[in-house]
Amino acid sequence: MMTFRRYLRGSGRVLAFVFVASVIWLLLDIAVLRLSFSEFNLQLLKERVIREKELLKQQAKITQNRDFRSPVLRMDSAVIPEEDKGAVSSDITRIYRQGGRRHKEQNSNLQENHSNKTVSLVAPAKKPVDLLENDAPLLENITVKNNSIAESSIVTQDTVDGRKDAEIKPMKTAQHVKDESKQHQDTKEEPPVKRTHTPGTKTLVFKEENHTKMLSQSYQNSTVSRKAGVHKVLSLDVTGAPRDPTAIGQFGQAAVVPSDNEAEVKKRWDEGYFNVYLSDQIPVDRAIPDTRPDICARHLVHDDLPSTSVIFCFVDEVWSTLLRSVHSVLNRSPPHLLKEIILVDDFSTKDYLKDQLDKYMSQFPKVRIIRLKERQGLIRARLAGAAVAKGEVLTFLDSHVECNVGWLEPLLEQVYLDRRKVSCPVIDVISDQDMSYKMVDNFQRGIFKWPLVFGWSTLSSKYIKKNNMTEADPIRCPVMAGGLFSIDRQYFYELGAYDPGLDVWGGENMEISFKIWMCGGEIKIIPCSRVGHIFRGQNPYKFPKDRQKTVERNLARVAEVWLDEYKELFYGHGYHHLLDKSVIDVGNLTEQIELRNRLKCKSFKWYLDNVYPEMVTPLLKAKGLVYNRGLRKCLSLKKDSLSFEMCDLLNQSQQFNYTWLKHIRQQDLCVAPQVKYHSLVIESCDRANPGQRWLHKSSNSELPDHFVLEFSPNHVCLEAVHRSEKLRLAPCVAKSAYQKWKFTDYFSQ
Ligand code: LR7
Ligand code: MN
């Protein structure tokens, strides 16, 4: 105790005071510090909650948006393979921990994309006349030509009441079964033929009031200011009581060939690639069954419909089918509406198509024949016919058809209601085997699949119900088959007619369809107008140049002018070779592109969103981080060089696209092999350069997860080097994890 007191004396007292004061100061300091730490933590926590909320909001928005998904939202499932999740879990935490800047960038990108989408989805103003706008999803069965599938197969199709119903497709010989990617447009496939006996299939009740309502609504909204009366559609048919009721094939019935004449059938088949032998025995003015829905005969049309020129182009058409086509128009069209029939002879080689044809047709004052001095192909032949046509409406038909009762007025009625309406009949089937006339299933429309392959698809029963459709209502048609349609003559020219650079056959139906829809018009299939057509397995005439190249070139012209950024999808579906200028010269497109600009046509995206929304068209095959299984890291591009980093969904250097042209790209830069094929470089993307194409997830590939260099004849793959974490090219090894890659999001296989 004494000792302690001694310490408190003199200088010791001062020292003790200083000590106690410092202890108190220290304690106070600690208390203040603790207080500010907890405030700071609270702030951090708040920020994190806000960020997470924002992420969730975007997630909700983006899930509604089919075509655009942020990698951030898929990180748990897509970026990281299940077995590797642990390895990168710290990265996920890091993303959340990272400050706002990069995060904001990502946000604004997402917002921008989202608002773009919203704008482009604004539907065009509905015309009251049109009861059938595309406001319901169309889940449909699609029949596209696919030569790799034996066409004798039985395809099932949804019937109106949703049951599966067998639909029998006609047999086609195996010789037509060719490489699918090269033969897309070889022939047009028949639409499904109606089965005559479908017990239990619900028949839709026709609603006459619907039509009358439509007609009066249409009239109110018509661009035509004339006032006219209406009348019931004329069911004119000169062949109603045929000359020879017992003739072969009469009434559109199947004609049977006696067995001892089968050799003759075979011998003459190639003249038209159908049963020419039978056709020649069937009356050129035979009667056919009226295949229209019953209500059609009671439909009203306007009294002052425009007149039409019917244009048939032909090259080496079979005599009897050409005549039957012409007779069917003469016999079943109201004479006051039929201005003329123009036969355009596209430099045929057959003698009977010269003087004999002139002589035969001279008995019909309405028939004019124009002869082309050299082979032009059907597209320029149609242009030649249109150039001399005098009717207000042009009606194009193939030269092996049979127009049915009441076919013309419903087509002209559409044009009358709005000159930008282009109307197509339902194309019934005339059998190439027995020449019977067959009714096709209702509710069919023309569509395309990549790479611009025409096909038929059935409207879904949901769509039919939602739009309260009857079998007689016009059907919006994204793509017309091509050969059979009516169009206002002046409007045809306003649209720039056909691209005259299209050769011989193929692709012009895509061109005119995109042009019509994108430049303010519409295409409808009119179920009350029926025309039979002989669908053939092959074109019976010669192509001046290679057939396949001709069609490919036509399609490439269409793609270049009309498809915008979607042309990558066209080339990406088996047409990469067309990008090489030395392989194909598509010719000059300036005029076509100028035309599109002059007409201020809408974008192809608009067309897809508004006319054919059921078509799923992702612009990329895959996108996001490029994760390497072996390294468990992601590819990164910094200062033009590739390396690996811990995966970071917000890191822009790690974002890559895998395109339809098979590029692994970031903006305009593509991953490409080094000249000597051992290492990798980054270079400007060049769509014509096959060296920049990588196969990844390609169907039937034994190396689906690899990046296989397409260009190289040996299997060479992109590989991450284990130790150096560099990239190199190496012979492909199926099991090597270092050669396996995964994008965050895949949009297509
Ligand atoms: O060089 C030619 N010159 C011609 O005048 C080649 C053909 N033609 C004539 C030919 O004689 C025929 O009258 O053009 C017409 C059409 O030729 P097809 O019958 O050989 O064609 P297609 O029926 O096989 O093909 C369809 O696709 C074509 C693509 O260019 C045209 O658009 C056809 O008009 C079109 N036919 C139809 O749309 C009928 C329904 C088929 C379907 C689906
Ligand atoms: Mn045809």
mmCIF file with all atom_site columns, N, CA and C in Angstrom, residues 171 173 175-176 263-277 318 431-434 535-538 540:
data_model
loop_
_atom_site.group_PDB
_atom_site.id
_atom_site.type_symbol
_atom_site.label_atom_id
_atom_site.label_alt_id
_atom_site.label_comp_id
_atom_site.label_asym_id
_atom_site.label_entity_id
_atom_site.label_seq_id
_atom_site.pdbx_PDB_ins_code
_atom_site.Cartn_x
_atom_site.Cartn_y
_atom_site.Cartn_z
_atom_site.occupancy
_atom_site.B_iso_or_equiv
_atom_site.pdbx_formal_charge
_atom_site.auth_seq_id
_atom_site.auth_comp_id
_atom_site.auth_asym_id
_atom_site.auth_atom_id
_atom_site.pdbx_PDB_model_num
ATOM 1  N N  . MET A 1 171 ? -47.322 -41.122 -102.736 1.00 0.00 ? 171 MET A N  1
ATOM 2  C CA . MET A 1 171 ? -46.016 -41.751 -102.877 1.00 0.00 ? 171 MET A CA 1
ATOM 3  C C  . MET A 1 171 ? -45.147 -40.940 -103.818 1.00 0.00 ? 171 MET A C  1
ATOM 4  N N  . THR A 1 173 ? -41.219 -41.371 -105.674 1.00 0.00 ? 173 THR A N  1
ATOM 5  C CA . THR A 1 173 ? -40.189 -42.381 -105.836 1.00 0.00 ? 173 THR A CA 1
ATOM 6  C C  . THR A 1 173 ? -38.907 -42.002 -105.117 1.00 0.00 ? 173 THR A C  1
ATOM 7  N N  . GLN A 1 175 ? -36.050 -41.848 -106.095 1.00 0.00 ? 175 GLN A N  1
ATOM 8  C CA . GLN A 1 175 ? -35.076 -41.049 -106.838 1.00 0.00 ? 175 GLN A CA 1
ATOM 9  C C  . GLN A 1 175 ? -35.126 -39.567 -106.451 1.00 0.00 ? 175 GLN A C  1
ATOM 10 N N  . HIS A 1 176 ? -36.219 -39.179 -105.795 1.00 0.00 ? 176 HIS A N  1
ATOM 11 C CA . HIS A 1 176 ? -36.303 -37.788 -105.367 1.00 0.00 ? 176 HIS A CA 1
ATOM 12 C C  . HIS A 1 176 ? -35.666 -37.562 -104.016 1.00 0.00 ? 176 HIS A C  1
ATOM 13 N N  . ALA A 1 263 ? -46.853 -49.743 -119.591 1.00 0.00 ? 263 ALA A N  1
ATOM 14 C CA . ALA A 1 263 ? -45.594 -49.403 -120.263 1.00 0.00 ? 263 ALA A CA 1
ATOM 15 C C  . ALA A 1 263 ? -45.717 -48.047 -120.949 1.00 0.00 ? 263 ALA A C  1
ATOM 16 N N  . GLU A 1 264 ? -46.891 -47.815 -121.505 1.00 0.00 ? 264 GLU A N  1
ATOM 17 C CA . GLU A 1 264 ? -47.153 -46.541 -122.194 1.00 0.00 ? 264 GLU A CA 1
ATOM 18 C C  . GLU A 1 264 ? -47.119 -45.381 -121.185 1.00 0.00 ? 264 GLU A C  1
ATOM 19 N N  . VAL A 1 265 ? -47.704 -45.631 -120.012 1.00 0.00 ? 265 VAL A N  1
ATOM 20 C CA . VAL A 1 265 ? -47.705 -44.615 -118.948 1.00 0.00 ? 265 VAL A CA 1
ATOM 21 C C  . VAL A 1 265 ? -46.275 -44.235 -118.609 1.00 0.00 ? 265 VAL A C  1
ATOM 22 N N  . LYS A 1 266 ? -45.462 -45.266 -118.451 1.00 0.00 ? 266 LYS A N  1
ATOM 23 C CA . LYS A 1 266 ? -44.066 -45.065 -118.080 1.00 0.00 ? 266 LYS A CA 1
ATOM 24 C C  . LYS A 1 266 ? -43.325 -44.278 -119.164 1.00 0.00 ? 266 LYS A C  1
ATOM 25 N N  . LYS A 1 267 ? -43.606 -44.675 -120.372 1.00 0.00 ? 267 LYS A N  1
ATOM 26 C CA . LYS A 1 267 ? -42.918 -44.063 -121.510 1.00 0.00 ? 267 LYS A CA 1
ATOM 27 C C  . LYS A 1 267 ? -43.206 -42.565 -121.597 1.00 0.00 ? 267 LYS A C  1
ATOM 28 N N  . ARG A 1 268 ? -44.424 -42.201 -121.311 1.00 0.00 ? 268 ARG A N  1
ATOM 29 C CA . ARG A 1 268 ? -44.803 -40.809 -121.490 1.00 0.00 ? 268 ARG A CA 1
ATOM 30 C C  . ARG A 1 268 ? -44.671 -39.961 -120.214 1.00 0.00 ? 268 ARG A C  1
ATOM 31 N N  . TRP A 1 269 ? -44.322 -40.612 -119.126 1.00 0.00 ? 269 TRP A N  1
ATOM 32 C CA . TRP A 1 269 ? -44.260 -39.929 -117.829 1.00 0.00 ? 269 TRP A CA 1
ATOM 33 C C  . TRP A 1 269 ? -43.355 -38.689 -117.868 1.00 0.00 ? 269 TRP A C  1
ATOM 34 N N  . ASP A 1 270 ? -42.172 -38.875 -118.477 1.00 0.00 ? 270 ASP A N  1
ATOM 35 C CA . ASP A 1 270 ? -41.169 -37.805 -118.433 1.00 0.00 ? 270 ASP A CA 1
ATOM 36 C C  . ASP A 1 270 ? -41.554 -36.557 -119.233 1.00 0.00 ? 270 ASP A C  1
ATOM 37 N N  . GLU A 1 271 ? -42.587 -36.671 -120.063 1.00 0.00 ? 271 GLU A N  1
ATOM 38 C CA . GLU A 1 271 ? -43.002 -35.478 -120.819 1.00 0.00 ? 271 GLU A CA 1
ATOM 39 C C  . GLU A 1 271 ? -43.492 -34.380 -119.877 1.00 0.00 ? 271 GLU A C  1
ATOM 40 N N  . GLY A 1 272 ? -44.017 -34.816 -118.748 1.00 0.00 ? 272 GLY A N  1
ATOM 41 C CA . GLY A 1 272 ? -44.534 -33.791 -117.818 1.00 0.00 ? 272 GLY A CA 1
ATOM 42 C C  . GLY A 1 272 ? -44.291 -34.143 -116.362 1.00 0.00 ? 272 GLY A C  1
ATOM 43 N N  . TYR A 1 273 ? -43.665 -35.284 -116.128 1.00 0.00 ? 273 TYR A N  1
ATOM 44 C CA . TYR A 1 273 ? -43.509 -35.838 -114.773 1.00 0.00 ? 273 TYR A CA 1
ATOM 45 C C  . TYR A 1 273 ? -44.846 -36.006 -114.055 1.00 0.00 ? 273 TYR A C  1
ATOM 46 N N  . PHE A 1 274 ? -45.823 -36.440 -114.836 1.00 0.00 ? 274 PHE A N  1
ATOM 47 C CA . PHE A 1 274 ? -47.094 -36.904 -114.279 1.00 0.00 ? 274 PHE A CA 1
ATOM 48 C C  . PHE A 1 274 ? -47.681 -37.843 -115.317 1.00 0.00 ? 274 PHE A C  1
ATOM 49 N N  . ASN A 1 275 ? -48.865 -38.337 -115.065 1.00 0.00 ? 275 ASN A N  1
ATOM 50 C CA . ASN A 1 275 ? -49.422 -39.343 -115.964 1.00 0.00 ? 275 ASN A CA 1
ATOM 51 C C  . ASN A 1 275 ? -49.985 -38.708 -117.243 1.00 0.00 ? 275 ASN A C  1
ATOM 52 N N  . VAL A 1 276 ? -49.088 -38.414 -118.137 1.00 0.00 ? 276 VAL A N  1
ATOM 53 C CA . VAL A 1 276 ? -49.447 -37.724 -119.389 1.00 0.00 ? 276 VAL A CA 1
ATOM 54 C C  . VAL A 1 276 ? -50.373 -38.613 -120.236 1.00 0.00 ? 276 VAL A C  1
ATOM 55 N N  . TYR A 1 277 ? -50.105 -39.890 -120.165 1.00 0.00 ? 277 TYR A N  1
ATOM 56 C CA . TYR A 1 277 ? -50.911 -40.854 -120.919 1.00 0.00 ? 277 TYR A CA 1
ATOM 57 C C  . TYR A 1 277 ? -52.390 -40.733 -120.533 1.00 0.00 ? 277 TYR A C  1
ATOM 58 N N  . VAL A 1 318 ? -47.455 -29.952 -121.309 1.00 0.00 ? 318 VAL A N  1
ATOM 59 C CA . VAL A 1 318 ? -48.185 -31.020 -121.995 1.00 0.00 ? 318 VAL A CA 1
ATOM 60 C C  . VAL A 1 318 ? -49.458 -30.424 -122.616 1.00 0.00 ? 318 VAL A C  1
ATOM 61 N N  . SER A 1 431 ? -53.992 -35.333 -108.845 1.00 0.00 ? 431 SER A N  1
ATOM 62 C CA . SER A 1 431 ? -53.010 -36.401 -108.651 1.00 0.00 ? 431 SER A CA 1
ATOM 63 C C  . SER A 1 431 ? -52.141 -36.594 -109.895 1.00 0.00 ? 431 SER A C  1
ATOM 64 N N  . ASP A 1 432 ? -50.842 -36.636 -109.665 1.00 0.00 ? 432 ASP A N  1
ATOM 65 C CA . ASP A 1 432 ? -49.940 -36.874 -110.800 1.00 0.00 ? 432 ASP A CA 1
ATOM 66 C C  . ASP A 1 432 ? -50.057 -38.323 -111.283 1.00 0.00 ? 432 ASP A C  1
ATOM 67 N N  . GLN A 1 433 ? -50.634 -39.194 -110.423 1.00 0.00 ? 433 GLN A N  1
ATOM 68 C CA . GLN A 1 433 ? -50.734 -40.618 -110.766 1.00 0.00 ? 433 GLN A CA 1
ATOM 69 C C  . GLN A 1 433 ? -52.000 -40.927 -111.567 1.00 0.00 ? 433 GLN A C  1
ATOM 70 N N  . ASP A 1 434 ? -53.167 -40.525 -110.993 1.00 0.00 ? 434 ASP A N  1
ATOM 71 C CA . ASP A 1 434 ? -54.423 -40.914 -111.642 1.00 0.00 ? 434 ASP A CA 1
ATOM 72 C C  . ASP A 1 434 ? -55.266 -39.717 -112.078 1.00 0.00 ? 434 ASP A C  1
ATOM 73 N N  . PHE A 1 535 ? -49.138 -31.464 -108.839 1.00 0.00 ? 535 PHE A N  1
ATOM 74 C CA . PHE A 1 535 ? -47.854 -31.389 -108.144 1.00 0.00 ? 535 PHE A CA 1
ATOM 75 C C  . PHE A 1 535 ? -46.948 -32.463 -108.725 1.00 0.00 ? 535 PHE A C  1
ATOM 76 N N  . ARG A 1 536 ? -45.782 -32.048 -109.156 1.00 0.00 ? 536 ARG A N  1
ATOM 77 C CA . ARG A 1 536 ? -44.909 -33.007 -109.844 1.00 0.00 ? 536 ARG A CA 1
ATOM 78 C C  . ARG A 1 536 ? -43.635 -33.246 -109.066 1.00 0.00 ? 536 ARG A C  1
ATOM 79 N N  . GLY A 1 537 ? -43.095 -34.412 -109.261 1.00 0.00 ? 537 GLY A N  1
ATOM 80 C CA . GLY A 1 537 ? -41.869 -34.779 -108.552 1.00 0.00 ? 537 GLY A CA 1
ATOM 81 C C  . GLY A 1 537 ? -40.657 -34.029 -109.061 1.00 0.00 ? 537 GLY A C  1
ATOM 82 N N  . GLN A 1 538 ? -40.688 -33.617 -110.296 1.00 0.00 ? 538 GLN A N  1
ATOM 83 C CA . GLN A 1 538 ? -39.522 -32.950 -110.892 1.00 0.00 ? 538 GLN A CA 1
ATOM 84 C C  . GLN A 1 538 ? -39.986 -31.919 -111.903 1.00 0.00 ? 538 GLN A C  1
ATOM 85 N N  . PRO A 1 540 ? -40.192 -30.782 -115.496 1.00 0.00 ? 540 PRO A N  1
ATOM 86 C CA . PRO A 1 540 ? -40.048 -31.551 -116.733 1.00 0.00 ? 540 PRO A CA 1
ATOM 87 C C  . PRO A 1 540 ? -39.233 -30.825 -117.812 1.00 0.00 ? 540 PRO A C  1
#
